[in-house]
CSV table of C-alpha atoms in Angstrom, one decimal:
chain,number,residue,atom,x,y,z
V,1,MET,CA,100.8,32.7,187.8
V,2,LYS,CA,97.5,31.8,189.6
V,3,ILE,CA,96.3,28.4,188.4
V,4,CYS,CA,92.8,27.0,189.1
V,5,MET,CA,92.6,23.2,188.5
V,6,MET,CA,89.1,21.7,188.4
V,7,THR,CA,88.7,17.9,188.7
V,8,ASN,CA,86.1,15.3,189.5
V,9,THR,CA,88.6,13.1,191.3
V,10,TYR,CA,91.3,14.1,193.7
V,11,LEU,CA,93.1,12.9,196.8
V,12,PRO,CA,92.5,11.0,199.0
V,13,HIS,CA,90.8,9.1,196.1
V,14,VAL,CA,93.5,6.8,194.6
V,15,GLY,CA,93.6,7.0,190.8
V,16,GLY,CA,95.6,8.2,187.8
V,17,VAL,CA,93.8,11.5,187.4
V,18,ALA,CA,93.9,12.3,191.1
V,19,ARG,CA,97.6,11.6,191.2
V,20,SER,CA,98.2,13.6,188.0
V,21,VAL,CA,96.5,16.7,189.3
V,22,SER,CA,98.3,16.5,192.7
V,23,THR,CA,101.7,16.0,191.0
V,24,PHE,CA,101.3,19.1,188.8
V,25,ALA,CA,99.8,21.2,191.7
V,26,GLU,CA,102.8,20.3,193.9
V,27,GLU,CA,105.3,21.2,191.3
V,28,TYR,CA,103.6,24.5,190.4
V,29,VAL,CA,103.8,25.5,194.1
V,30,LYS,CA,107.5,24.5,194.3
V,31,MET,CA,108.1,26.7,191.2
V,32,GLY,CA,106.5,29.7,193.0
V,33,HIS,CA,103.0,29.7,191.5
V,34,GLU,CA,99.7,29.8,193.3
V,35,VAL,CA,97.3,26.9,192.9
V,36,LEU,CA,93.6,26.3,193.8
V,37,VAL,CA,92.3,22.8,193.2
V,38,VAL,CA,88.5,22.5,193.1
V,39,ALA,CA,87.3,18.9,193.7
V,40,PRO,CA,84.5,16.9,195.3
V,41,GLU,CA,84.6,15.5,198.8
V,42,PHE,CA,86.0,11.9,199.0
V,43,ASP,CA,86.2,9.3,201.8
V,44,GLY,CA,89.6,8.3,203.0
V,45,LYS,CA,92.5,9.5,205.1
V,46,PRO,CA,92.5,13.4,205.2
V,47,LEU,CA,95.3,15.2,203.5
V,48,ALA,CA,97.9,17.1,205.5
V,49,ALA,CA,96.8,20.5,206.4
V,50,LYS,CA,99.2,22.2,204.0
V,51,ALA,CA,98.0,20.1,201.0
V,52,GLU,CA,94.3,20.5,201.9
V,53,ALA,CA,94.7,24.3,202.2
V,54,MET,CA,94.9,24.7,198.4
V,55,VAL,CA,91.8,22.6,197.8
V,56,GLU,CA,88.2,23.9,197.7
V,57,ARG,CA,85.9,20.9,198.3
V,58,VAL,CA,82.4,20.8,196.8
V,59,PRO,CA,79.6,18.6,198.1
V,60,SER,CA,79.2,15.3,196.4
V,61,LEU,CA,77.3,12.0,196.2
V,62,ARG,CA,79.7,9.4,197.4
V,63,HIS,CA,80.1,5.9,195.7
V,64,PHE,CA,78.1,6.8,192.6
V,65,ASN,CA,76.3,3.7,191.1
V,66,GLY,CA,78.3,1.4,193.5
V,67,SER,CA,81.7,2.7,192.2
V,68,GLU,CA,84.5,4.5,194.1
V,69,PHE,CA,83.7,7.8,192.5
V,70,SER,CA,82.0,10.9,193.8
V,71,VAL,CA,79.6,13.1,191.8
V,72,ARG,CA,79.5,16.7,192.7
V,73,LEU,CA,76.3,18.5,193.7
V,74,PRO,CA,75.5,22.1,192.7
V,75,LEU,CA,78.3,24.4,193.8
V,76,ALA,CA,78.0,26.3,197.0
V,77,ALA,CA,78.3,30.1,197.3
V,78,ALA,CA,81.6,29.6,199.1
V,79,LEU,CA,83.3,28.4,195.9
V,80,SER,CA,82.3,31.6,194.0
V,81,GLN,CA,83.7,33.7,196.9
V,82,ARG,CA,87.0,31.8,196.9
V,83,LEU,CA,87.3,32.0,193.1
V,84,ASP,CA,86.6,35.7,193.2
V,85,ALA,CA,89.4,36.2,195.8
V,86,PHE,CA,91.8,33.9,194.0
V,87,GLN,CA,91.6,35.7,190.6
V,88,ALA,CA,92.9,32.9,188.5
V,89,ASP,CA,95.1,33.6,185.4
V,90,ILE,CA,94.1,30.3,183.8
V,91,ILE,CA,91.5,27.5,184.4
V,92,HIS,CA,92.6,23.9,183.9
V,93,ALA,CA,89.8,21.4,183.6
V,94,HIS,CA,90.5,17.7,184.1
V,95,HIS,CA,87.2,16.3,183.0
V,96,PRO,CA,84.7,17.2,180.2
V,97,PHE,CA,81.6,17.1,182.4
V,98,LEU,CA,80.4,18.0,185.9
V,99,LEU,CA,83.1,20.2,187.2
V,100,GLY,CA,84.3,20.5,183.6
V,101,ASP,CA,81.2,22.3,182.6
V,102,THR,CA,81.6,24.5,185.7
V,103,ALA,CA,85.2,25.3,184.6
V,104,LEU,CA,84.0,26.5,181.2
V,105,ARG,CA,81.4,28.8,182.8
V,106,ILE,CA,84.0,30.2,185.2
V,107,ALA,CA,86.5,30.8,182.5
V,108,MET,CA,83.9,32.7,180.5
V,109,ASN,CA,82.7,34.7,183.5
V,110,LYS,CA,86.2,35.5,184.7
V,111,ASN,CA,87.5,36.2,181.2
V,112,VAL,CA,90.5,33.8,181.5
V,113,PRO,CA,91.7,31.1,179.1
V,114,ILE,CA,90.8,27.4,179.8
V,115,VAL,CA,92.9,24.3,179.2
V,116,PHE,CA,91.6,20.7,179.2
V,117,THR,CA,93.6,17.6,179.8
V,118,HIS,CA,92.1,14.6,178.0
V,119,HIS,CA,93.2,12.1,180.7
V,120,THR,CA,90.9,9.2,179.8
V,121,ARG,CA,89.3,7.3,177.0
V,122,TYR,CA,85.9,7.6,178.6
V,123,GLU,CA,84.3,5.0,176.3
V,124,ASN,CA,86.3,2.3,178.2
V,125,TYR,CA,84.5,3.2,181.4
V,126,THR,CA,80.8,3.0,180.4
V,127,HIS,CA,80.3,-0.2,182.2
V,128,TYR,CA,80.0,1.8,185.4
V,129,VAL,CA,76.7,3.5,184.2
V,130,PRO,CA,73.3,2.3,182.9
V,131,PHE,CA,72.8,1.8,179.2
V,132,ALA,CA,76.5,1.1,178.7
V,133,GLU,CA,76.3,0.6,174.9
V,134,ALA,CA,74.4,3.8,174.2
V,135,MET,CA,76.8,5.7,176.4
V,136,LYS,CA,79.9,4.7,174.4
V,137,GLU,CA,79.0,7.1,171.6
V,138,ILE,CA,78.3,9.8,174.2
V,139,ALA,CA,81.6,9.1,175.9
V,140,VAL,CA,83.4,9.8,172.6
V,141,GLN,CA,81.5,12.8,171.5
V,142,VAL,CA,81.2,14.8,174.7
V,143,PRO,CA,85.0,15.0,175.4
V,144,THR,CA,85.6,16.0,171.7
V,145,HIS,CA,83.0,18.7,171.8
V,146,PHE,CA,84.3,19.9,175.2
V,147,ALA,CA,87.9,20.1,173.9
V,148,ASN,CA,86.8,22.3,171.1
V,149,LEU,CA,85.2,24.7,173.5
V,150,CYS,CA,88.5,25.1,175.3
V,151,ASP,CA,91.5,27.3,174.3
V,152,GLY,CA,94.0,24.4,174.5
V,153,VAL,CA,94.1,20.7,175.1
V,154,ILE,CA,96.8,18.6,176.8
V,155,ALA,CA,97.2,14.9,175.8
V,156,PRO,CA,99.2,12.7,178.1
V,157,SER,CA,100.7,10.8,175.2
V,158,GLU,CA,101.2,10.9,171.4
V,159,SER,CA,98.7,8.0,171.0
V,160,ILE,CA,95.9,10.0,172.6
V,161,ALA,CA,96.8,13.1,170.7
V,162,ARG,CA,96.4,11.2,167.5
V,163,VAL,CA,93.1,9.6,168.6
V,164,ILE,CA,91.4,12.9,169.7
V,165,LYS,CA,92.5,14.7,166.5
V,166,LYS,CA,91.1,11.9,164.4
V,167,ARG,CA,87.8,12.3,166.4
V,168,GLY,CA,87.6,16.0,165.5
V,169,VAL,CA,89.5,18.0,168.1
V,170,THR,CA,90.7,21.2,166.3
V,171,THR,CA,91.8,23.1,169.4
V,172,PRO,CA,95.6,23.3,169.8
V,173,VAL,CA,96.9,20.1,171.3
V,174,LYS,CA,100.1,19.7,173.4
V,175,VAL,CA,101.5,16.3,174.5
V,176,ILE,CA,102.6,16.5,178.1
V,177,PRO,CA,102.8,13.3,180.3
V,178,THR,CA,102.2,13.4,184.0
V,179,GLY,CA,105.7,13.5,185.6
V,180,ILE,CA,107.1,11.2,188.2
V,181,ASP,CA,109.5,11.7,191.0
V,182,VAL,CA,112.3,9.6,189.5
V,183,ALA,CA,114.8,9.9,192.4
V,184,ALA,CA,112.2,8.9,195.0
V,185,PHE,CA,111.2,5.7,193.1
V,186,ALA,CA,114.8,4.8,192.5
V,187,SER,CA,115.8,5.2,196.2
V,188,ALA,CA,112.8,3.5,197.9
V,189,ASP,CA,113.4,0.7,200.3
V,190,GLY,CA,112.0,-2.4,198.6
V,191,ALA,CA,113.5,-4.8,201.1
V,192,ARG,CA,111.3,-3.3,203.9
V,193,PHE,CA,108.2,-3.9,201.8
V,194,ARG,CA,109.3,-7.5,201.1
V,195,GLN,CA,109.7,-8.1,204.8
V,196,ARG,CA,106.2,-6.7,205.4
V,197,MET,CA,104.7,-9.0,202.8
V,198,LYS,CA,106.9,-12.0,204.0
V,199,VAL,CA,108.6,-12.4,200.6
V,200,PRO,CA,112.0,-14.1,200.6
V,201,GLU,CA,114.9,-11.9,199.6
V,202,ASP,CA,115.9,-14.1,196.6
V,203,ALA,CA,112.3,-14.7,195.3
V,204,LEU,CA,111.5,-13.4,191.8
V,205,VAL,CA,108.5,-11.0,192.1
V,206,ILE,CA,106.3,-10.1,189.2
V,207,GLY,CA,104.5,-6.9,190.1
V,208,HIS,CA,101.4,-4.9,189.1
V,209,VAL,CA,100.0,-1.6,190.2
V,210,GLY,CA,96.5,-0.3,189.4
V,211,ARG,CA,92.8,-0.4,190.0
V,212,LEU,CA,91.5,-3.9,189.9
V,213,ALA,CA,88.8,-3.2,187.3
V,214,PRO,CA,87.5,-4.7,184.0
V,215,GLU,CA,89.0,-1.9,181.9
V,216,LYS,CA,92.5,-2.9,183.0
V,217,ASN,CA,92.3,-6.3,181.1
V,218,LEU,CA,92.8,-8.1,184.4
V,219,GLU,CA,91.4,-11.5,183.3
V,220,PHE,CA,94.1,-11.7,180.6
V,221,LEU,CA,96.8,-10.5,183.1
V,222,ALA,CA,95.8,-13.0,185.7
V,223,GLU,CA,95.8,-15.9,183.3
V,224,SER,CA,99.2,-14.9,181.9
V,225,VAL,CA,100.9,-14.5,185.3
V,226,ALA,CA,99.4,-17.7,186.7
V,227,LEU,CA,100.8,-19.7,183.7
V,228,PHE,CA,104.2,-18.2,184.5
V,229,LEU,CA,104.0,-19.0,188.2
V,230,LYS,CA,103.4,-22.6,187.3
V,231,GLN,CA,106.7,-22.7,185.5
V,232,ASP,CA,108.6,-21.0,188.3
V,233,PRO,CA,107.7,-22.4,191.7
V,234,ALA,CA,109.7,-19.8,193.6
V,235,ALA,CA,108.2,-16.7,192.0
V,236,ARG,CA,105.5,-14.5,193.5
V,237,PHE,CA,102.9,-12.1,192.0
V,238,LEU,CA,102.6,-8.8,194.0
V,239,VAL,CA,99.5,-6.8,193.2
V,240,VAL,CA,99.1,-3.2,194.6
V,241,GLY,CA,95.6,-1.8,194.2
V,242,ASP,CA,92.0,-2.8,194.8
V,243,GLY,CA,88.6,-2.7,193.0
V,244,PRO,CA,85.7,-4.8,191.7
V,245,GLY,CA,88.0,-7.2,189.8
V,246,ARG,CA,89.7,-8.5,193.0
V,247,GLU,CA,87.5,-11.7,193.3
V,248,ALA,CA,87.9,-12.7,189.6
V,249,LEU,CA,91.7,-12.2,190.0
V,250,THR,CA,91.9,-14.5,193.0
V,251,ALA,CA,89.6,-17.1,191.3
V,252,THR,CA,91.9,-17.4,188.4
V,253,PHE,CA,94.9,-18.1,190.6
V,254,ALA,CA,92.9,-20.6,192.6
V,255,ALA,CA,91.9,-22.4,189.4
V,256,HIS,CA,95.6,-22.7,188.5
V,257,GLY,CA,96.6,-23.9,192.0
V,258,VAL,CA,98.9,-21.0,192.7
V,259,SER,CA,96.8,-18.9,195.2
V,260,ASP,CA,99.5,-19.2,197.8
V,261,ARG,CA,101.9,-17.1,195.6
V,262,LEU,CA,99.4,-14.3,194.9
V,263,LEU,CA,100.1,-11.3,197.2
V,264,LEU,CA,97.4,-8.7,197.4
V,265,ALA,CA,98.8,-5.6,199.0
V,266,GLY,CA,95.7,-3.4,198.6
V,267,LYS,CA,95.8,0.3,197.9
V,268,ARG,CA,99.1,2.1,198.7
V,269,THR,CA,100.2,5.6,198.3
V,270,GLY,CA,103.3,7.8,198.8
V,271,LYS,CA,106.4,6.3,200.3
V,272,THR,CA,104.8,2.9,200.8
V,273,LEU,CA,103.8,2.7,197.2
V,274,ARG,CA,107.3,3.5,196.1
V,275,GLU,CA,108.6,0.8,198.4
V,276,ALA,CA,106.2,-1.7,196.9
V,277,TYR,CA,107.5,-0.9,193.4
V,278,ARG,CA,111.1,-1.5,194.5
V,279,ALA,CA,110.1,-4.8,196.0
V,280,MET,CA,109.3,-6.1,192.5
V,281,ASN,CA,111.7,-7.4,189.8
V,282,VAL,CA,109.5,-7.4,186.7
V,283,PHE,CA,106.4,-5.3,186.0
V,284,ALA,CA,103.4,-6.8,184.2
V,285,PHE,CA,100.8,-4.6,182.5
V,286,ALA,CA,98.1,-5.8,180.2
V,287,SER,CA,95.7,-2.7,180.0
V,288,LYS,CA,94.6,-1.6,176.5
V,289,SER,CA,92.8,1.5,177.8
V,290,GLU,CA,95.5,3.8,179.1
V,291,THR,CA,96.0,7.4,178.0
V,292,GLN,CA,99.4,7.5,179.6
V,293,GLY,CA,101.5,4.6,181.0
V,294,MET,CA,102.1,6.4,184.2
V,295,VAL,CA,102.5,3.3,186.3
V,296,VAL,CA,104.8,1.9,183.6
V,297,ALA,CA,107.1,4.9,183.9
V,298,GLU,CA,107.0,4.6,187.7
V,299,ALA,CA,108.0,0.9,187.5
V,300,MET,CA,110.9,1.8,185.3
V,301,ALA,CA,112.0,4.6,187.7
V,302,ALA,CA,112.0,1.8,190.4
V,303,GLY,CA,114.4,-0.2,188.2
V,304,MET,CA,112.1,-2.7,186.5
V,305,PRO,CA,111.8,-3.9,183.0
V,306,VAL,CA,108.2,-4.0,181.8
V,307,VAL,CA,106.2,-6.7,180.0
V,308,ALA,CA,103.1,-5.1,178.4
V,309,LEU,CA,100.7,-5.1,175.5
V,310,ASN,CA,101.1,-2.7,172.6
V,311,ALA,CA,98.5,-0.1,173.4
V,312,SER,CA,97.9,3.6,173.7
V,313,GLY,CA,99.9,5.3,176.4
V,314,VAL,CA,102.2,2.3,176.8
V,315,ARG,CA,104.0,2.1,173.5
V,316,GLU,CA,105.5,5.6,174.2
V,317,VAL,CA,107.3,4.2,177.2
V,318,VAL,CA,108.0,0.5,176.6
V,319,LYS,CA,110.5,-0.2,173.8
V,320,ASP,CA,110.5,-3.9,172.8
V,321,GLY,CA,113.8,-5.6,173.6
V,322,GLU,CA,115.3,-2.4,175.1
V,323,ASN,CA,113.6,-1.7,178.4
V,324,GLY,CA,111.1,-4.5,178.4
V,325,PHE,CA,109.0,-6.5,176.1
V,326,LEU,CA,106.0,-5.0,174.2
V,327,LEU,CA,103.7,-7.7,172.9
V,328,PRO,CA,101.1,-7.3,170.1
V,329,ALA,CA,97.6,-6.5,171.4
V,330,SER,CA,96.5,-9.9,170.0
V,331,ALA,CA,99.1,-11.8,172.0
V,332,SER,CA,97.9,-14.9,174.0
V,333,ALA,CA,98.3,-15.5,177.7
V,334,ALA,CA,100.9,-18.1,176.8
V,335,ASP,CA,102.9,-15.5,174.8
V,336,PHE,CA,102.8,-13.1,177.7
V,337,ALA,CA,103.9,-15.8,180.1
V,338,ALA,CA,106.8,-16.6,177.8
V,339,ALA,CA,107.9,-12.9,177.8
V,340,LEU,CA,107.9,-13.0,181.6
V,341,GLU,CA,110.1,-16.1,181.5
V,342,ARG,CA,112.6,-14.2,179.3
V,343,CYS,CA,112.7,-11.4,181.9
V,344,ALA,CA,113.3,-14.0,184.7
V,345,VAL,CA,116.8,-14.7,183.3
V,346,PRO,CA,119.1,-12.5,185.4
V,347,ALA,CA,121.4,-11.2,182.7
V,348,THR,CA,118.4,-10.2,180.5
V,349,ARG,CA,116.5,-8.6,183.4
V,350,HIS,CA,119.5,-6.5,184.5
V,351,LYS,CA,120.2,-5.2,181.0
V,352,LEU,CA,116.6,-4.3,180.5
V,353,ALA,CA,116.4,-2.7,184.0
V,354,ALA,CA,119.3,-0.4,183.3
V,355,ALA,CA,117.6,0.9,180.1
V,356,ALA,CA,114.3,1.2,181.9
V,357,GLN,CA,115.8,3.6,184.5
V,358,ALA,CA,117.3,5.7,181.7
V,359,THR,CA,113.9,5.9,180.1
V,360,SER,CA,112.2,7.0,183.3
V,361,LYS,CA,114.3,10.2,183.4
V,362,LEU,CA,112.4,11.5,180.3
V,363,PHE,CA,109.2,11.6,182.5
V,364,SER,CA,110.4,13.6,185.4
V,365,ARG,CA,107.7,15.7,187.1
V,366,GLU,CA,109.9,18.9,186.9
V,367,GLU,CA,110.1,18.7,183.1
V,368,SER,CA,106.4,17.9,182.7
V,369,ALA,CA,105.4,20.9,184.9
V,370,ARG,CA,107.8,23.2,183.0
V,371,ARG,CA,106.2,22.2,179.7
V,372,ALA,CA,102.7,22.6,181.1
V,373,LEU,CA,103.5,26.1,182.3
V,374,GLU,CA,104.9,27.0,178.9
V,375,PHE,CA,101.6,25.9,177.4
V,376,TYR,CA,99.6,28.0,179.8
V,377,ASP,CA,101.6,31.0,178.7
V,378,GLU,CA,101.0,30.2,175.0
V,379,MET,CA,97.3,30.0,175.6
V,380,ARG,CA,97.3,33.3,177.6
V,381,LYS,CA,99.1,35.1,174.8
V,382,ALA,CA,96.9,33.5,172.1
V,383,THR,CA,93.7,34.6,173.8
V,384,ARG,CA,94.8,38.0,174.9
V,385,ALA,CA,93.0,39.9,172.0
V,386,ARG,CA,89.7,38.1,172.6
V,387,ARG,CA,89.9,38.7,176.3
V,388,LEU,CA,90.6,42.4,175.8
V,389,LEU,CA,87.5,42.6,173.5
V,390,HIS,CA,85.4,41.0,176.2
V,391,HIS,CA,86.7,43.5,178.8
V,392,LEU,CA,85.9,46.5,176.6
V,393,ASN,CA,82.5,45.2,175.3
V,394,PRO,CA,80.4,43.4,178.0
V,395,TRP,CA,77.6,42.9,175.5
V,396,THR,CA,79.9,40.7,173.4
V,397,ALA,CA,80.8,38.7,176.5
V,398,LEU,CA,77.1,38.2,177.3
V,399,VAL,CA,76.3,37.0,173.8
V,400,GLN,CA,79.2,34.5,173.9
V,401,ARG,CA,78.1,33.3,177.4
V,402,LEU,CA,74.6,32.6,176.1
V,403,GLY,CA,76.2,30.9,173.1
V,404,LEU,CA,78.3,28.6,175.4
V,405,GLU,CA,75.2,27.6,177.4
V,406,TRP,CA,73.2,26.8,174.2
V,407,ASP,CA,76.2,25.0,172.7
V,408,LEU,CA,76.5,22.7,175.8
V,409,LEU,CA,72.8,22.0,176.0
V,410,SER,CA,72.1,21.5,172.3
V,411,THR,CA,75.2,19.5,171.4
V,412,ARG,CA,74.8,17.1,174.3
V,413,THR,CA,71.1,16.7,173.7
V,414,GLN,CA,71.8,15.8,170.1
V,415,THR,CA,74.6,13.4,171.1
V,416,VAL,CA,72.4,11.6,173.6
V,417,ALA,CA,69.5,11.4,171.1
V,418,ALA,CA,71.8,9.9,168.5
V,419,ALA,CA,73.3,7.4,170.8
V,420,VAL,CA,69.9,6.2,172.3
V,421,PHE,CA,67.8,6.4,169.2
V,422,GLY,CA,70.3,6.2,166.3
V,423,ASP,CA,69.9,2.5,165.6
V,424,ASP,CA,66.1,2.7,165.6
V,425,GLU,CA,66.2,5.7,163.2
V,426,LYS,CA,68.5,3.9,160.8
V,427,LYS,CA,66.2,0.9,160.8
V,428,ALA,CA,63.1,3.0,160.2
V,429,SER,CA,64.9,4.7,157.3
V,430,GLY,CA,66.0,1.4,155.8
V,431,ALA,CA,69.7,2.3,156.4
């Protein structure tokens, strides 16, 4: 099968969507399929020649609005030429805008089915753009509308599947998490990373991996872990990742007088990231905005119990009292610190860790890729009659293409107008 994946974020950018796309792409190639990834240009260490060969880069504006993200510019003719030569059997969009819109148009023009992965609850990221409050409604409506223009939707977790169906997605939805390399995480050399970070062999290490950003509930996490460190003078907190929340994180630890035990490792990828996970003993995660607890599954593969808040994407992985502790979303920082204390007890920690490793096997990358390929086949079969009609009747195809363009323009215009002017209209009408 020839699979074209279109995404607004990709390696060397470090993030959940980029890692998800690269994981699936690598597995598809291993299974004998051809993959073309269309993505913007990003700063960072270039990919290996073999990995970059399957990527078509499009020009982009770097560091959009002061963030780490790139926004693609109008597509170059070279992309059209490569897509023509590639002759995709299916288009897989990973965002509902920018290259997502392009994916819809290409699927229509090439007469192939399109699948969309709803990776993110976009309303949790509106603080990166102007008019954040008005954008929240847009961030809910645009992905929903986009999903209904696609042939199939992949949800990374049952939680997200329920959310998007409740919001009005009627397109067939399949739950498929991003897979992880279970064996690689389990066999990584954590001792080497501890030596690099000057962490004593016998020290208890609470760990966290992720972007240091407001949507990750870092203020709560920092307060919780700092309280725990005050109770255990030998413990450390190892943080892998970077972002705009770094200064606030360090300030919290300074306020509690435990700055010397906060270890900031920065961004890590590949083998070094796996070693960082294995250097930890307990994984702490407080985000309430996840679509899939990918880092939680990776932590479990590395042999760690997890302490987390009960939230979407996480509750599918963490089973309270079995492979970690899942606290209510309303839990206090003191409650979270107390759960970390329970995990600090060796007998409890080892029992939870064994169950955590067993759980991680349910999220292997091979199994996830197999399920995604099955879904592609389902969508190709389900759309075969419609595609044949398009092939035999170009006029019908033209009418539907014009309908797609009108649908994109009119629906998004209405959504923006409702978000920006909705409150004023209600006041004027006395609602």
